[in-house]
mmCIF file of C-alpha atoms and ligand atoms in Angstrom:
data_model
loop_
_atom_site.group_PDB
_atom_site.id
_atom_site.type_symbol
_atom_site.label_atom_id
_atom_site.label_comp_id
_atom_site.label_asym_id
_atom_site.label_seq_id
_atom_site.Cartn_x
_atom_site.Cartn_y
_atom_site.Cartn_z
ATOM 1 C CA MET A 226 -0.083 -0.244 -0.326
ATOM 2 C CA GLN A 227 1.223 3.483 -0.637
ATOM 3 C CA ASP A 228 0.848 6.954 -1.317
ATOM 4 C CA ILE A 229 0.925 8.310 -4.562
ATOM 5 C CA PRO A 230 -0.433 11.968 -6.481
ATOM 6 C CA ILE A 231 -3.503 11.681 -7.452
ATOM 7 C CA PRO A 232 -3.077 11.060 -11.715
ATOM 8 C CA GLU A 233 -1.763 14.200 -13.562
ATOM 9 C CA ILE A 234 -5.270 14.970 -16.894
ATOM 10 C CA GLY A 235 -4.554 16.052 -19.828
ATOM 11 C CA GLU A 236 -6.663 18.094 -22.335
ATOM 12 C CA ARG A 237 -8.752 14.343 -23.788
ATOM 13 C CA ASP A 238 -8.200 12.926 -20.615
ATOM 14 C CA ILE A 239 -10.942 12.442 -17.145
ATOM 15 C CA LEU A 240 -9.672 11.897 -13.826
ATOM 16 C CA VAL A 241 -12.176 9.237 -12.409
ATOM 17 C CA LYS A 242 -12.526 8.296 -9.050
ATOM 18 C CA VAL A 243 -13.172 5.089 -8.699
ATOM 19 C CA LYS A 244 -16.199 3.106 -7.282
ATOM 20 C CA ALA A 245 -14.948 -0.133 -8.053
ATOM 21 C CA ALA A 246 -12.054 -2.381 -9.375
ATOM 22 C CA GLY A 247 -12.595 -6.666 -9.775
ATOM 23 C CA ILE A 248 -10.628 -8.388 -9.102
ATOM 24 C CA CYS A 249 -9.438 -10.677 -11.835
ATOM 25 C CA HIS A 250 -8.133 -13.832 -12.296
ATOM 26 C CA SER A 251 -5.914 -12.313 -14.443
ATOM 27 C CA ASP A 252 -4.998 -9.836 -11.844
ATOM 28 C CA ALA A 253 -3.004 -13.386 -9.894
ATOM 29 C CA HIS A 254 -1.067 -14.013 -13.192
ATOM 30 C CA TYR A 255 -0.086 -10.479 -13.674
ATOM 31 C CA ARG A 256 0.951 -10.012 -9.764
ATOM 32 C CA ALA A 257 3.492 -13.525 -10.364
ATOM 33 C CA GLY A 258 5.234 -12.962 -13.447
ATOM 34 C CA ILE A 259 2.866 -15.096 -15.486
ATOM 35 C CA SER A 260 2.552 -12.473 -17.665
ATOM 36 C CA PRO A 261 4.921 -9.618 -16.688
ATOM 37 C CA VAL A 262 3.029 -6.834 -15.465
ATOM 38 C CA HIS A 263 5.555 -2.765 -16.760
ATOM 39 C CA PRO A 264 6.497 -0.718 -15.397
ATOM 40 C CA VAL A 265 6.969 -1.303 -12.628
ATOM 41 C CA PRO A 266 5.712 -0.684 -9.604
ATOM 42 C CA LEU A 267 2.468 -0.565 -11.424
ATOM 43 C CA THR A 268 -1.605 -0.487 -10.160
ATOM 44 C CA LEU A 269 -3.027 -3.236 -11.075
ATOM 45 C CA GLY A 270 -7.168 -3.309 -11.494
ATOM 46 C CA HIS A 271 -8.436 -3.538 -15.430
ATOM 47 C CA GLU A 272 -11.950 -3.772 -14.248
ATOM 48 C CA VAL A 273 -12.517 0.423 -12.716
ATOM 49 C CA ALA A 274 -16.505 1.614 -11.959
ATOM 50 C CA GLY A 275 -16.508 5.265 -10.785
ATOM 51 C CA SER A 276 -18.096 9.382 -11.529
ATOM 52 C CA VAL A 277 -15.909 11.941 -12.567
ATOM 53 C CA GLU A 278 -14.188 14.180 -11.089
ATOM 54 C CA LYS A 279 -12.529 16.415 -13.262
ATOM 55 C CA ILE A 280 -12.059 16.993 -17.616
ATOM 56 C CA GLY A 281 -9.242 17.863 -19.543
ATOM 57 C CA THR A 282 -10.466 21.363 -21.559
ATOM 58 C CA LEU A 283 -11.645 19.190 -24.584
ATOM 59 C CA VAL A 284 -13.417 16.671 -23.538
ATOM 60 C CA THR A 285 -16.998 17.371 -24.506
ATOM 61 C CA SER A 286 -18.885 13.870 -24.094
ATOM 62 C CA ILE A 287 -17.511 13.290 -20.498
ATOM 63 C CA LYS A 288 -19.253 15.704 -17.948
ATOM 64 C CA ILE A 289 -18.132 15.896 -14.668
ATOM 65 C CA ASN A 290 -19.822 13.407 -12.000
ATOM 66 C CA ASP A 291 -21.557 11.357 -14.899
ATOM 67 C CA ARG A 292 -21.255 7.824 -14.238
ATOM 68 C CA VAL A 293 -18.848 5.882 -15.747
ATOM 69 C CA ALA A 294 -17.393 2.471 -16.117
ATOM 70 C CA LEU A 295 -13.756 1.678 -17.945
ATOM 71 C CA HIS A 296 -13.082 -0.114 -21.256
ATOM 72 C CA TYR A 297 -9.297 -1.501 -20.637
ATOM 73 C CA ASN A 298 -7.422 -0.929 -24.063
ATOM 74 C CA ILE A 299 -5.666 2.117 -23.767
ATOM 75 C CA SER A 300 -5.462 2.510 -27.593
ATOM 76 C CA CYS A 301 -4.475 5.360 -30.638
ATOM 77 C CA GLY A 302 -7.405 5.607 -32.275
ATOM 78 C CA ASP A 303 -5.464 6.319 -35.489
ATOM 79 C CA CYS A 304 -4.225 2.900 -36.359
ATOM 80 C CA TYR A 305 -5.701 0.680 -39.373
ATOM 81 C CA HIS A 306 -7.063 -1.043 -35.882
ATOM 82 C CA CYS A 307 -8.512 1.325 -34.347
ATOM 83 C CA SER A 308 -10.153 3.217 -38.005
ATOM 84 C CA THR A 309 -11.527 -0.082 -38.340
ATOM 85 C CA GLY A 310 -13.485 -1.209 -35.037
ATOM 86 C CA ASN A 311 -10.952 -3.724 -33.712
ATOM 87 C CA ASP A 312 -8.953 -1.775 -30.624
ATOM 88 C CA GLN A 313 -7.816 -4.497 -29.088
ATOM 89 C CA PHE A 314 -5.365 -5.204 -31.428
ATOM 90 C CA CYS A 315 -3.821 -1.439 -31.468
ATOM 91 C CA GLU A 316 -0.180 -1.829 -32.187
ATOM 92 C CA LYS A 317 0.281 1.364 -29.394
ATOM 93 C CA VAL A 318 -2.227 -0.415 -27.100
ATOM 94 C CA LEU A 319 -2.050 0.360 -23.582
ATOM 95 C CA MET A 320 -3.457 -2.550 -21.187
ATOM 96 C CA LEU A 321 -4.803 -0.507 -17.642
ATOM 97 C CA GLY A 322 -3.320 -2.172 -14.629
ATOM 98 C CA HIS A 323 -1.286 -4.220 -17.049
ATOM 99 C CA TYR A 324 0.611 -1.720 -18.698
ATOM 100 C CA THR A 325 -0.332 1.266 -17.463
ATOM 101 C CA ASN A 326 -1.481 2.615 -13.323
ATOM 102 C CA GLY A 327 -5.233 0.626 -13.350
ATOM 103 C CA GLY A 328 -7.944 0.845 -11.121
ATOM 104 C CA TYR A 329 -6.532 -0.613 -7.632
ATOM 105 C CA ALA A 330 -6.655 3.039 -6.169
ATOM 106 C CA GLU A 331 -8.486 6.123 -5.061
ATOM 107 C CA TYR A 332 -8.436 8.265 -8.225
ATOM 108 C CA ILE A 333 -7.089 6.904 -12.745
ATOM 109 C CA SER A 334 -6.504 9.151 -15.416
ATOM 110 C CA VAL A 335 -8.256 7.325 -18.395
ATOM 111 C CA PRO A 336 -8.179 8.949 -22.491
ATOM 112 C CA ALA A 337 -12.213 10.080 -21.929
ATOM 113 C CA ARG A 338 -12.878 8.404 -25.020
ATOM 114 C CA ASN A 339 -12.645 5.068 -22.547
ATOM 115 C CA ALA A 340 -15.522 6.748 -20.496
ATOM 116 C CA ILE A 341 -18.822 4.214 -20.844
ATOM 117 C CA HIS A 342 -21.873 5.965 -19.492
ATOM 118 C CA LEU A 343 -23.086 3.557 -16.511
ATOM 119 C CA PRO A 344 -27.265 4.037 -16.380
ATOM 120 C CA ASP A 345 -27.883 4.628 -12.502
ATOM 121 C CA GLU A 346 -29.469 1.100 -12.721
ATOM 122 C CA ILE A 347 -26.667 -0.088 -12.774
ATOM 123 C CA PRO A 348 -24.027 -0.681 -9.948
ATOM 124 C CA PHE A 349 -20.514 -0.007 -9.519
ATOM 125 C CA GLU A 350 -19.492 -3.379 -8.637
ATOM 126 C CA GLN A 351 -21.478 -4.200 -11.455
ATOM 127 C CA GLY A 352 -20.024 -2.385 -14.015
ATOM 128 C CA ALA A 353 -16.465 -3.168 -13.474
ATOM 129 C CA THR A 354 -17.332 -6.578 -14.391
ATOM 130 C CA LEU A 355 -18.986 -5.456 -17.242
ATOM 131 C CA MET A 356 -16.102 -4.282 -18.410
ATOM 132 C CA CYS A 357 -14.368 -7.574 -18.039
ATOM 133 C CA ALA A 358 -16.130 -10.947 -18.003
ATOM 134 C CA SER A 359 -19.316 -10.773 -19.659
ATOM 135 C CA ALA A 360 -17.262 -7.912 -22.456
ATOM 136 C CA THR A 361 -14.635 -11.015 -23.647
ATOM 137 C CA ALA A 362 -17.705 -13.909 -23.188
ATOM 138 C CA PHE A 363 -20.181 -11.430 -25.200
ATOM 139 C CA HIS A 364 -17.232 -11.104 -28.304
ATOM 140 C CA ALA A 365 -17.113 -14.859 -28.148
ATOM 141 C CA LEU A 366 -20.650 -14.575 -29.318
ATOM 142 C CA ARG A 367 -20.032 -12.607 -32.219
ATOM 143 C CA LYS A 368 -17.095 -14.084 -32.865
ATOM 144 C CA SER A 369 -19.731 -17.359 -33.343
ATOM 145 C CA ARG A 370 -21.939 -15.747 -35.378
ATOM 146 C CA LEU A 371 -24.928 -17.132 -33.804
ATOM 147 C CA LYS A 372 -28.124 -16.720 -35.680
ATOM 148 C CA GLY A 373 -32.231 -17.000 -34.284
ATOM 149 C CA GLY A 374 -32.811 -20.133 -34.150
ATOM 150 C CA GLU A 375 -29.593 -22.645 -33.435
ATOM 151 C CA ARG A 376 -27.657 -24.062 -30.515
ATOM 152 C CA VAL A 377 -25.462 -23.312 -28.580
ATOM 153 C CA ALA A 378 -23.104 -25.232 -25.419
ATOM 154 C CA ILE A 379 -21.259 -23.278 -23.029
ATOM 155 C CA PHE A 380 -18.708 -24.958 -21.559
ATOM 156 C CA GLY A 381 -17.909 -23.188 -18.036
ATOM 157 C CA VAL A 382 -20.614 -22.152 -16.564
ATOM 158 C CA GLY A 383 -17.852 -19.211 -14.182
ATOM 159 C CA GLY A 384 -17.797 -15.120 -14.465
ATOM 160 C CA LEU A 385 -18.075 -15.918 -18.418
ATOM 161 C CA GLY A 386 -19.353 -17.985 -19.356
ATOM 162 C CA GLN A 387 -23.053 -17.195 -17.012
ATOM 163 C CA SER A 388 -22.791 -13.732 -19.443
ATOM 164 C CA ALA A 389 -22.082 -16.440 -22.319
ATOM 165 C CA VAL A 390 -25.660 -18.546 -20.852
ATOM 166 C CA GLN A 391 -27.452 -15.069 -21.253
ATOM 167 C CA LEU A 392 -25.981 -13.696 -23.958
ATOM 168 C CA ALA A 393 -26.467 -17.077 -26.525
ATOM 169 C CA LYS A 394 -30.161 -16.542 -25.580
ATOM 170 C CA ALA A 395 -30.659 -12.977 -25.857
ATOM 171 C CA LEU A 396 -29.383 -13.070 -29.315
ATOM 172 C CA GLY A 397 -31.880 -16.356 -30.585
ATOM 173 C CA ALA A 398 -30.317 -20.005 -29.704
ATOM 174 C CA ILE A 399 -33.353 -21.802 -29.067
ATOM 175 C CA GLU A 400 -31.283 -24.158 -27.003
ATOM 176 C CA VAL A 401 -27.880 -23.625 -24.752
ATOM 177 C CA TYR A 402 -26.076 -26.935 -23.025
ATOM 178 C CA ALA A 403 -24.764 -24.946 -19.842
ATOM 179 C CA VAL A 404 -21.444 -27.623 -19.334
ATOM 180 C CA ASP A 405 -19.233 -27.671 -16.144
ATOM 181 C CA ILE A 406 -18.986 -30.233 -13.110
ATOM 182 C CA ASN A 407 -19.670 -27.646 -10.299
ATOM 183 C CA GLU A 408 -23.258 -27.992 -9.481
ATOM 184 C CA GLU A 409 -24.615 -24.263 -7.439
ATOM 185 C CA LYS A 410 -23.286 -23.027 -11.359
ATOM 186 C CA LEU A 411 -24.848 -25.479 -13.365
ATOM 187 C CA ASN A 412 -28.135 -24.609 -10.772
ATOM 188 C CA LEU A 413 -27.910 -20.306 -12.054
ATOM 189 C CA ALA A 414 -26.843 -21.232 -15.100
ATOM 190 C CA LYS A 415 -30.140 -23.008 -14.916
ATOM 191 C CA GLN A 416 -31.747 -20.129 -13.750
ATOM 192 C CA TYR A 417 -30.483 -17.955 -16.442
ATOM 193 C CA GLY A 418 -31.826 -20.809 -19.152
ATOM 194 C CA ALA A 419 -29.204 -22.779 -20.422
ATOM 195 C CA ILE A 420 -29.932 -26.252 -20.411
ATOM 196 C CA PRO A 421 -26.957 -27.877 -17.041
ATOM 197 C CA VAL A 422 -25.093 -30.820 -18.298
ATOM 198 C CA ASN A 423 -23.061 -32.112 -15.372
ATOM 199 C CA SER A 424 -20.057 -33.537 -16.895
ATOM 200 C CA LYS A 425 -18.925 -34.840 -13.573
ATOM 201 C CA LYS A 426 -21.935 -37.243 -14.279
ATOM 202 C CA VAL A 427 -21.851 -38.206 -18.192
ATOM 203 C CA ASP A 428 -20.040 -38.085 -21.093
ATOM 204 C CA ALA A 429 -20.881 -33.838 -21.962
ATOM 205 C CA VAL A 430 -20.635 -35.546 -26.327
ATOM 206 C CA ASP A 431 -23.277 -38.187 -25.820
ATOM 207 C CA GLU A 432 -25.439 -35.978 -23.749
ATOM 208 C CA ILE A 433 -25.468 -33.261 -26.564
ATOM 209 C CA LYS A 434 -25.637 -35.346 -29.229
ATOM 210 C CA LYS A 435 -28.531 -37.089 -27.853
ATOM 211 C CA ARG A 436 -30.678 -34.724 -26.969
ATOM 212 C CA THR A 437 -29.274 -33.178 -30.276
ATOM 213 C CA HIS A 438 -30.584 -36.625 -31.841
ATOM 214 C CA GLY A 439 -27.436 -36.956 -33.135
ATOM 215 C CA LYS A 440 -27.473 -33.389 -34.601
ATOM 216 C CA GLY A 441 -24.513 -31.449 -32.129
ATOM 217 C CA VAL A 442 -24.320 -27.515 -31.245
ATOM 218 C CA ASP A 443 -24.517 -24.482 -34.569
ATOM 219 C CA VAL A 444 -22.067 -22.454 -31.519
ATOM 220 C CA ALA A 445 -19.690 -24.313 -29.253
ATOM 221 C CA VAL A 446 -17.355 -22.114 -26.575
ATOM 222 C CA GLU A 447 -15.079 -23.113 -24.811
ATOM 223 C CA MET A 448 -14.216 -20.763 -21.516
ATOM 224 C CA ILE A 449 -11.510 -22.797 -19.164
ATOM 225 C CA GLY A 450 -8.826 -23.144 -21.294
ATOM 226 C CA LEU A 451 -8.874 -27.878 -20.527
ATOM 227 C CA GLN A 452 -7.595 -29.326 -23.404
ATOM 228 C CA GLN A 453 -9.818 -32.670 -22.965
ATOM 229 C CA THR A 454 -13.329 -29.892 -22.646
ATOM 230 C CA MET A 455 -11.768 -27.879 -26.165
ATOM 231 C CA LYS A 456 -11.865 -31.118 -27.637
ATOM 232 C CA GLN A 457 -15.045 -32.114 -26.606
ATOM 233 C CA ALA A 458 -16.576 -28.418 -28.579
ATOM 234 C CA VAL A 459 -14.475 -29.110 -31.385
ATOM 235 C CA HIS A 460 -16.511 -33.068 -30.747
ATOM 236 C CA VAL A 461 -20.158 -31.816 -30.095
ATOM 237 C CA ALA A 462 -20.108 -29.363 -33.764
ATOM 238 C CA GLY A 463 -22.739 -29.940 -35.180
ATOM 239 C CA VAL A 464 -22.060 -29.544 -40.144
ATOM 240 C CA LEU A 465 -21.218 -25.903 -40.691
ATOM 241 C CA GLY A 466 -20.513 -25.542 -36.973
ATOM 242 C CA ARG A 467 -18.977 -22.805 -34.906
ATOM 243 C CA VAL A 468 -16.407 -23.697 -31.942
ATOM 244 C CA VAL A 469 -14.819 -20.708 -29.813
ATOM 245 C CA ILE A 470 -11.920 -21.152 -28.202
ATOM 246 C CA VAL A 471 -11.904 -18.224 -25.548
ATOM 247 C CA GLY A 472 -10.556 -20.545 -22.522
ATOM 248 C CA LEU A 473 -6.170 -19.780 -21.886
ATOM 249 C CA SER A 474 -4.096 -23.307 -22.620
ATOM 250 C CA ASN A 475 -0.386 -22.912 -22.810
ATOM 251 C CA LYS A 476 -1.381 -26.772 -24.366
ATOM 252 C CA PRO A 477 -1.259 -27.315 -28.011
ATOM 253 C CA LEU A 478 -5.345 -28.638 -29.257
ATOM 254 C CA MET A 479 -4.419 -31.294 -31.549
ATOM 255 C CA VAL A 480 -7.177 -31.588 -33.484
ATOM 256 C CA ASP A 481 -8.502 -34.105 -36.350
ATOM 257 C CA THR A 482 -8.651 -32.087 -39.710
ATOM 258 C CA TYR A 483 -10.416 -34.687 -41.347
ATOM 259 C CA ASN A 484 -12.742 -36.283 -39.672
ATOM 260 C CA GLU A 485 -13.424 -33.047 -37.015
ATOM 261 C CA LEU A 486 -12.725 -30.386 -39.090
ATOM 262 C CA ILE A 487 -13.161 -30.442 -43.259
ATOM 263 C CA GLY A 488 -15.674 -33.808 -43.451
ATOM 264 C CA ASN A 489 -18.476 -31.299 -41.822
ATOM 265 C CA GLU A 490 -17.162 -27.704 -41.921
ATOM 266 C CA VAL A 491 -16.454 -26.785 -39.059
ATOM 267 C CA GLU A 492 -14.929 -23.465 -37.699
ATOM 268 C CA LEU A 493 -12.466 -22.986 -35.198
ATOM 269 C CA ILE A 494 -12.069 -19.568 -34.048
ATOM 270 C CA GLY A 495 -10.268 -17.524 -31.975
ATOM 271 C CA SER A 496 -11.492 -15.079 -29.676
ATOM 272 C CA ASN A 497 -9.230 -12.008 -27.741
ATOM 273 C CA ASP A 498 -10.109 -10.038 -25.871
ATOM 274 C CA HIS A 499 -12.813 -7.808 -26.814
ATOM 275 C CA HIS A 500 -13.624 -3.828 -28.747
ATOM 276 C CA LEU A 501 -14.174 -0.269 -27.390
ATOM 277 C CA GLN A 502 -18.236 0.093 -29.845
ATOM 278 C CA GLU A 503 -19.298 -4.035 -27.905
ATOM 279 C CA LEU A 504 -19.354 -1.829 -24.308
ATOM 280 C CA PRO A 505 -22.332 0.341 -25.133
ATOM 281 C CA LEU A 506 -24.147 -2.757 -26.284
ATOM 282 C CA LEU A 507 -23.516 -4.880 -23.051
ATOM 283 C CA VAL A 508 -24.100 -2.072 -20.998
ATOM 284 C CA GLU A 509 -27.739 -1.685 -22.790
ATOM 285 C CA MET A 510 -27.772 -5.394 -21.849
ATOM 286 C CA ALA A 511 -26.825 -5.178 -17.773
ATOM 287 C CA ARG A 512 -29.630 -2.272 -18.120
ATOM 288 C CA LYS A 513 -32.633 -4.199 -19.632
ATOM 289 C CA ARG A 514 -31.416 -6.858 -17.746
ATOM 290 C CA VAL A 515 -31.452 -8.919 -20.702
ATOM 291 C CA LEU A 516 -28.263 -10.110 -18.979
ATOM 292 C CA ASP A 517 -28.696 -10.100 -14.789
ATOM 293 C CA ILE A 518 -25.048 -10.379 -13.598
ATOM 294 C CA SER A 519 -26.582 -9.382 -9.924
ATOM 295 C CA HIS A 520 -25.389 -13.389 -8.913
ATOM 296 C CA ILE A 521 -21.707 -12.539 -10.760
ATOM 297 C CA VAL A 522 -19.949 -9.978 -8.047
ATOM 298 C CA THR A 523 -20.246 -12.075 -4.515
ATOM 299 C CA LYS A 524 -17.707 -10.418 -1.382
ATOM 300 C CA THR A 525 -17.124 -6.785 -2.237
ATOM 301 C CA VAL A 526 -14.115 -5.624 0.587
ATOM 302 C CA PRO A 527 -12.490 -1.706 0.385
ATOM 303 C CA LEU A 528 -9.243 -0.927 -1.228
ATOM 304 C CA ASP A 529 -6.861 -3.134 1.563
ATOM 305 C CA ALA A 530 -3.568 -4.756 0.670
ATOM 306 C CA ASP A 531 -3.149 -7.322 2.981
ATOM 307 C CA VAL A 532 -7.076 -8.048 1.954
ATOM 308 C CA VAL A 533 -6.893 -7.748 -1.940
ATOM 309 C CA ASN A 534 -2.974 -10.033 -1.881
ATOM 310 C CA GLN A 535 -5.641 -12.579 0.351
ATOM 311 C CA VAL A 536 -7.934 -12.429 -2.074
ATOM 312 C CA LEU A 537 -5.197 -12.730 -5.557
ATOM 313 C CA ASP A 538 -4.365 -15.750 -2.879
ATOM 314 C CA ASP A 539 -7.738 -17.757 -2.953
ATOM 315 C CA LEU A 540 -7.637 -16.875 -6.734
ATOM 316 C CA GLU A 541 -5.098 -18.432 -7.092
ATOM 317 C CA LYS A 542 -5.387 -22.130 -4.413
ATOM 318 C CA PHE A 543 -8.730 -21.509 -7.382
ATOM 319 C CA SER A 544 -10.220 -21.747 -3.870
ATOM 320 C CA GLY A 545 -11.791 -19.036 -3.411
ATOM 321 C CA ASP A 546 -14.699 -19.098 -6.408
ATOM 322 C CA VAL A 547 -16.177 -15.895 -5.676
ATOM 323 C CA ARG A 548 -16.244 -12.763 -7.585
ATOM 324 C CA THR A 549 -14.940 -10.189 -5.599
ATOM 325 C CA VAL A 550 -14.351 -6.276 -6.054
ATOM 326 C CA ILE A 551 -12.869 -3.364 -4.007
ATOM 327 C CA LEU A 552 -15.181 -0.231 -2.994
ATOM 328 C CA PRO A 553 -12.110 2.255 -2.137
ATOM 329 C CA ALA A 554 -14.876 4.209 -0.425
ATOM 330 C CA THR A 555 -15.471 2.321 1.915
ATOM 331 C CA ASN A 556 -12.178 3.299 3.303
ATOM 332 C CA GLU A 557 -13.728 7.119 3.353
ATOM 333 C CA PRO A 558 -14.119 8.145 7.177
ATOM 334 C CA ALA A 559 -18.218 7.798 7.596
ATOM 335 C CA VAL A 560 -19.227 11.617 6.875
HETATM 336 ZN ZN1 ZN B 698 -10.544 -9.272 -15.824
HETATM 337 ZN ZN1 ZN B 699 -4.586 2.096 -32.670
#
């Protein structure tokens, strides 16, 4: 825990008083150096929401006191990838809490274009979480080109998967299979309209094939990052199926191209992060309760290094299966 100056803002930036900062599994990787942060020392935190305290002289889209959630990729806005709507590939991209100071702090400064208006109906802690897990799930489904009337299987219904189930329904899927081994998560997915498949009890591929009369699904999304579930996602895809890989793994995926891809024209698609332009749509879906993430944020903590480190320790051990959000305002003396 360190005292640092309140960040300066440039003419196109805003200063945000942090009201909520999500503690993500990626943050545990960053702290451990698995995916190193630089430059160090650096403040972690890429899931941030708050209220606007100051605006730069050229900022017109944001007013002081606006409620905002922050897009974590700070991009140049001018390069080929930025100007074609794929800002996550910007050559100069700086991720909050990874390559520039993030939101485990009382204040953060970002370019105004990174601020997404957060409606009053969405609490700050949910707004923060929308910017990472839900946004990644939304992007993956957009990559899958899911159409109304299609069937979907989601492998892994943690934070990303619960959003994916609801968003797949919203995009018109007639059946969404939720595959997991955790009964509690499967029950929540069921409440959101999924057909639960407990792969501890049944073979997920056989079960989904049986329920779809041998056809399999049109879209399979892998959100765990295990070789086994990636294979299952490939095997459960039917004719013209699209398999989207979101889960990170350092092991290769072996695919029998003739039998598993070519024969049925199955597509294997990588999905990475999300775009700035997807976030206002996502926030609107949360405001309209098409996407309900009220059950995803399950714990809040103050901005305290020991407490935050404990949460990261738990994430490393996979022991805490909760989504924890830092609420820095709880440190302030009551007035
Ligand atoms: Zn995250
Ligand atoms: Zn760029």
